[in-house]
Coordinates of N, CA and C in Angstrom, one line a residue:
X1 N 0.8 -1.2 0.0 CA 0.0 0.0 0.0 C 0.9 1.2 0.0
X2 N 0.5 2.2 -0.8 CA 1.3 3.5 -0.9 C 1.2 4.3 0.4
X3 N 2.2 5.0 0.6 CA 2.2 5.9 1.8 C 1.2 7.0 1.6
X4 N 0.7 7.5 2.8 CA -0.3 8.6 2.7 C 0.4 9.9 2.5
X5 N -0.2 10.8 1.7 CA 0.3 12.1 1.3 C 0.3 13.0 2.6
X6 N 1.4 13.6 2.9 CA 1.5 14.6 4.0 C 1.3 15.9 3.4
X7 N 0.4 16.7 3.9 CA 0.1 18.1 3.4 C 0.5 19.1 4.4
X8 N 1.3 20.1 3.9 CA 1.7 21.3 4.7 C 1.1 22.5 4.1
X9 N 0.5 23.3 5.0 CA -0.1 24.6 4.5 C 0.7 25.8 5.0
X10 N 1.0 26.7 4.1 CA 1.6 27.9 4.5 C 0.6 29.0 4.4
X11 N 0.2 29.6 5.5 CA -0.9 30.6 5.5 C -0.6 31.8 6.5
X12 N -1.3 32.9 6.3 CA -1.1 34.0 7.2 C -1.5 33.6 8.6
X13 N -0.8 34.1 9.6 CA -1.2 33.9 11.0 C -2.3 34.8 11.4
X14 N -2.9 34.5 12.5 CA -4.0 35.2 13.1 C -3.6 36.6 13.5
X15 N -4.5 37.4 13.9 CA -4.2 38.8 14.3 C -3.4 38.9 15.5
X16 N -3.6 38.0 16.5 CA -2.8 38.1 17.7 C -1.3 37.8 17.5
X17 N -1.1 36.7 16.6 CA 0.3 36.4 16.3 C 0.9 37.5 15.5
X18 N 0.2 38.1 14.5 CA 0.7 39.2 13.7 C 1.1 40.4 14.5
X19 N 0.4 40.6 15.6 CA 0.7 41.7 16.5 C 2.1 41.5 17.2
X20 N 2.4 40.2 17.3 CA 3.7 39.8 18.0 C 4.8 39.7 17.0
X21 N 4.6 40.0 15.7 CA 5.6 40.0 14.7 C 5.6 38.7 13.9
X22 N 4.8 37.7 14.2 CA 4.7 36.5 13.4 C 3.6 36.6 12.4
X23 N 4.0 36.7 11.1 CA 3.0 36.9 10.1 C 2.6 35.7 9.3
X24 N 3.4 34.6 9.3 CA 3.1 33.4 8.5 C 3.3 32.2 9.4
X25 N 2.6 31.1 9.0 CA 2.7 29.9 9.8 C 2.7 28.7 8.8
X26 N 3.3 27.6 9.3 CA 3.3 26.3 8.6 C 2.5 25.4 9.4
X27 N 1.5 24.7 8.9 CA 0.7 23.8 9.6 C 0.7 22.5 8.8
X28 N 0.7 21.3 9.5 CA 0.6 20.0 8.9 C 0.5 18.9 9.9
X29 N 0.4 17.7 9.4 CA 0.4 16.6 10.3 C 1.4 15.6 9.8
X30 N 2.4 15.2 10.6 CA 3.4 14.2 10.3 C 3.1 13.0 11.1
X31 N 2.3 12.1 10.5 CA 1.9 10.9 11.3 C 0.9 11.4 12.3
X32 N 1.2 11.1 13.6 CA 0.3 11.5 14.7 C 0.7 12.9 15.2
X33 N 1.8 13.4 14.8 CA 2.3 14.7 15.3 C 1.8 15.9 14.5
X34 N 1.2 16.8 15.2 CA 0.7 18.1 14.6 C 1.9 19.0 14.5
X35 N 2.0 19.7 13.4 CA 3.1 20.7 13.2 C 2.5 22.0 13.1
X36 N 3.0 23.0 13.9 CA 2.5 24.4 13.8 C 3.8 25.2 14.1
X37 N 4.3 25.8 13.0 CA 5.5 26.6 13.1 C 5.2 28.1 12.7
X38 N 5.5 29.0 13.6 CA 5.4 30.4 13.2 C 6.7 31.0 12.5
X39 N 6.5 31.9 11.5 CA 7.6 32.5 10.8 C 7.3 33.9 10.6
X40 N 8.3 34.7 10.5 CA 8.2 36.2 10.3 C 7.9 36.6 8.9
X41 N 8.4 35.8 7.9 CA 8.1 36.1 6.5 C 7.5 34.9 5.8
X42 N 6.9 35.2 4.7 CA 6.3 34.1 3.9 C 7.4 33.2 3.3
X43 N 8.5 33.8 2.8 CA 9.6 33.1 2.3 C 10.2 32.1 3.2
X44 N 10.4 32.5 4.5 CA 10.9 31.6 5.5 C 9.9 30.4 5.8
X45 N 8.6 30.7 5.8 CA 7.6 29.7 6.0 C 7.6 28.7 4.8
X46 N 7.7 29.2 3.6 CA 7.7 28.3 2.4 C 8.9 27.4 2.4
X47 N 10.1 28.0 2.7 CA 11.3 27.2 2.8 C 11.3 26.1 3.9
X48 N 10.7 26.5 5.0 CA 10.6 25.5 6.1 C 9.6 24.4 5.7
X49 N 8.5 24.7 5.1 CA 7.5 23.7 4.6 C 8.1 22.8 3.6
X50 N 8.8 23.4 2.6 CA 9.4 22.6 1.6 C 10.5 21.6 2.2
X51 N 11.2 22.0 3.2 CA 12.2 21.2 3.8 C 11.5 20.0 4.5
X52 N 10.4 20.3 5.2 CA 9.6 19.2 5.9 C 9.1 18.3 4.8
X53 N 8.6 18.8 3.7 CA 8.0 17.9 2.7 C 9.0 17.0 2.0
X54 N 10.2 17.5 1.8 CA 11.3 16.7 1.3 C 11.7 15.5 2.2
X55 N 11.6 15.8 3.5 CA 11.9 14.7 4.5 C 10.8 13.8 4.8
X56 N 9.6 14.1 4.3 CA 8.4 13.2 4.6 C 7.6 12.9 3.3
X57 N 8.4 12.5 2.2 CA 7.7 12.2 0.9 C 6.9 11.0 1.1
X58 N 5.8 10.8 0.4 CA 5.2 11.8 -0.5 C 4.5 12.9 0.3
X59 N 4.7 14.1 -0.2 CA 4.2 15.3 0.5 C 3.8 16.4 -0.5
X60 N 3.0 17.3 0.0 CA 2.6 18.5 -0.8 C 2.6 19.7 0.1
X61 N 3.1 20.8 -0.4 CA 3.1 22.1 0.2 C 2.1 23.0 -0.5
X62 N 1.1 23.5 0.2 CA 0.1 24.4 -0.3 C 0.3 25.8 0.2
X63 N 0.6 26.8 -0.6 CA 0.8 28.1 -0.2 C -0.4 28.9 -0.4
X64 N -0.9 29.6 0.7 CA -2.1 30.4 0.6 C -1.7 31.9 0.5
X65 N -2.5 32.6 -0.2 CA -2.3 34.1 -0.3 C -2.9 34.7 1.0
X66 N -2.7 36.0 1.2 CA -3.2 36.7 2.4 C -4.8 36.6 2.5
X67 N -5.5 36.5 1.4 CA -6.9 36.4 1.4 C -7.4 34.9 1.6
X68 N -6.5 34.0 1.7 CA -6.8 32.6 2.0 C -6.9 31.7 0.8
X69 N -6.9 32.3 -0.4 CA -7.0 31.5 -1.6 C -5.6 30.7 -1.9
X70 N -5.7 29.6 -2.6 CA -4.4 28.9 -2.9 C -3.7 29.6 -3.9
X71 N -2.4 29.9 -3.6 CA -1.6 30.7 -4.5 C -0.8 29.7 -5.4
X72 N -0.2 28.7 -4.8 CA 0.6 27.7 -5.5 C 0.7 26.4 -4.6
X73 N 1.1 25.3 -5.3 CA 1.3 24.1 -4.6 C 2.6 23.4 -5.1
X74 N 3.3 22.7 -4.3 CA 4.5 21.9 -4.6 C 4.2 20.5 -4.2
X75 N 4.6 19.5 -5.0 CA 4.4 18.1 -4.7 C 5.8 17.5 -4.7
X76 N 6.1 16.6 -3.7 CA 7.3 15.9 -3.6 C 7.1 14.4 -3.5
X77 N 7.8 13.7 -4.3 CA 7.6 12.2 -4.3 C 6.4 11.9 -5.1
X78 N 6.1 10.6 -5.2 CA 4.9 10.1 -6.0 C 3.7 10.3 -5.2
X79 N 2.7 11.0 -5.7 CA 1.5 11.2 -5.1 C 0.6 9.9 -5.1
X80 N 0.1 9.5 -3.9 CA -0.7 8.3 -3.9 C -2.0 8.6 -4.7
X81 N -2.5 7.5 -5.3 CA -3.8 7.6 -6.1 C -4.9 8.0 -5.2
X82 N -5.8 8.8 -5.8 CA -7.0 9.2 -5.0 C -8.3 8.7 -5.8
X83 N -9.4 8.6 -5.1 CA -10.6 8.2 -5.7 C -11.2 9.4 -6.4
X84 N -12.0 9.3 -7.4 CA -12.5 10.4 -8.2 C -13.2 11.5 -7.4
X85 N -14.0 11.1 -6.4 CA -14.7 12.0 -5.6 C -13.9 12.7 -4.5
X86 N -12.7 12.2 -4.3 CA -11.8 12.7 -3.3 C -11.2 14.0 -3.7
X87 N -10.3 14.6 -2.9 CA -9.7 15.9 -3.0 C -9.0 16.1 -4.4
X88 N -9.2 17.2 -5.0 CA -8.5 17.6 -6.2 C -9.1 16.9 -7.4
X89 N -8.2 16.7 -8.4 CA -8.6 16.0 -9.6 C -7.5 15.2 -10.2
X90 N -7.8 14.3 -11.0 CA -6.8 13.5 -11.7 C -6.4 14.2 -13.0
X91 N -5.3 13.8 -13.6 CA -4.9 14.5 -14.8 C -5.9 14.3 -15.9
X92 N -6.2 15.3 -16.6 CA -7.2 15.3 -17.7 C -8.6 15.5 -17.3
X93 N -8.9 15.5 -16.0 CA -10.3 15.7 -15.5 C -10.5 17.2 -15.3
X94 N -11.8 17.6 -15.4 CA -12.1 19.0 -15.2 C -12.6 19.2 -13.7
X95 N -12.4 20.4 -13.2 CA -12.9 20.7 -11.8 C -11.9 20.3 -10.8
X96 N -12.3 20.2 -9.5 CA -11.3 19.9 -8.5 C -10.8 21.2 -7.8
X97 N -9.9 21.1 -6.9 CA -9.4 22.2 -6.1 C -8.3 22.9 -6.8
X98 N -7.5 22.2 -7.6 CA -6.3 22.9 -8.2 C -6.4 22.9 -9.7

């Protein structure tokens, strides 16, 4: 059986964290461990998320814009197959999240 895809989200932090100088965060789940890392810049958050993804392949990094929309996504390793009704879309299909 293929390994489960680990997904890391890079998103703007909440108002309370932003007031303390933390503007971006990386969130994900590595097995049973929840990951929540604060970062001062989006670049640092993306670099940290990509490093985590490389060490936990197959993985995906989803970068959100300030308004919450998906800006870009990076995939590392072979993505496990998904069912048609599941998240996203398969190659050549219309619709889905990305």
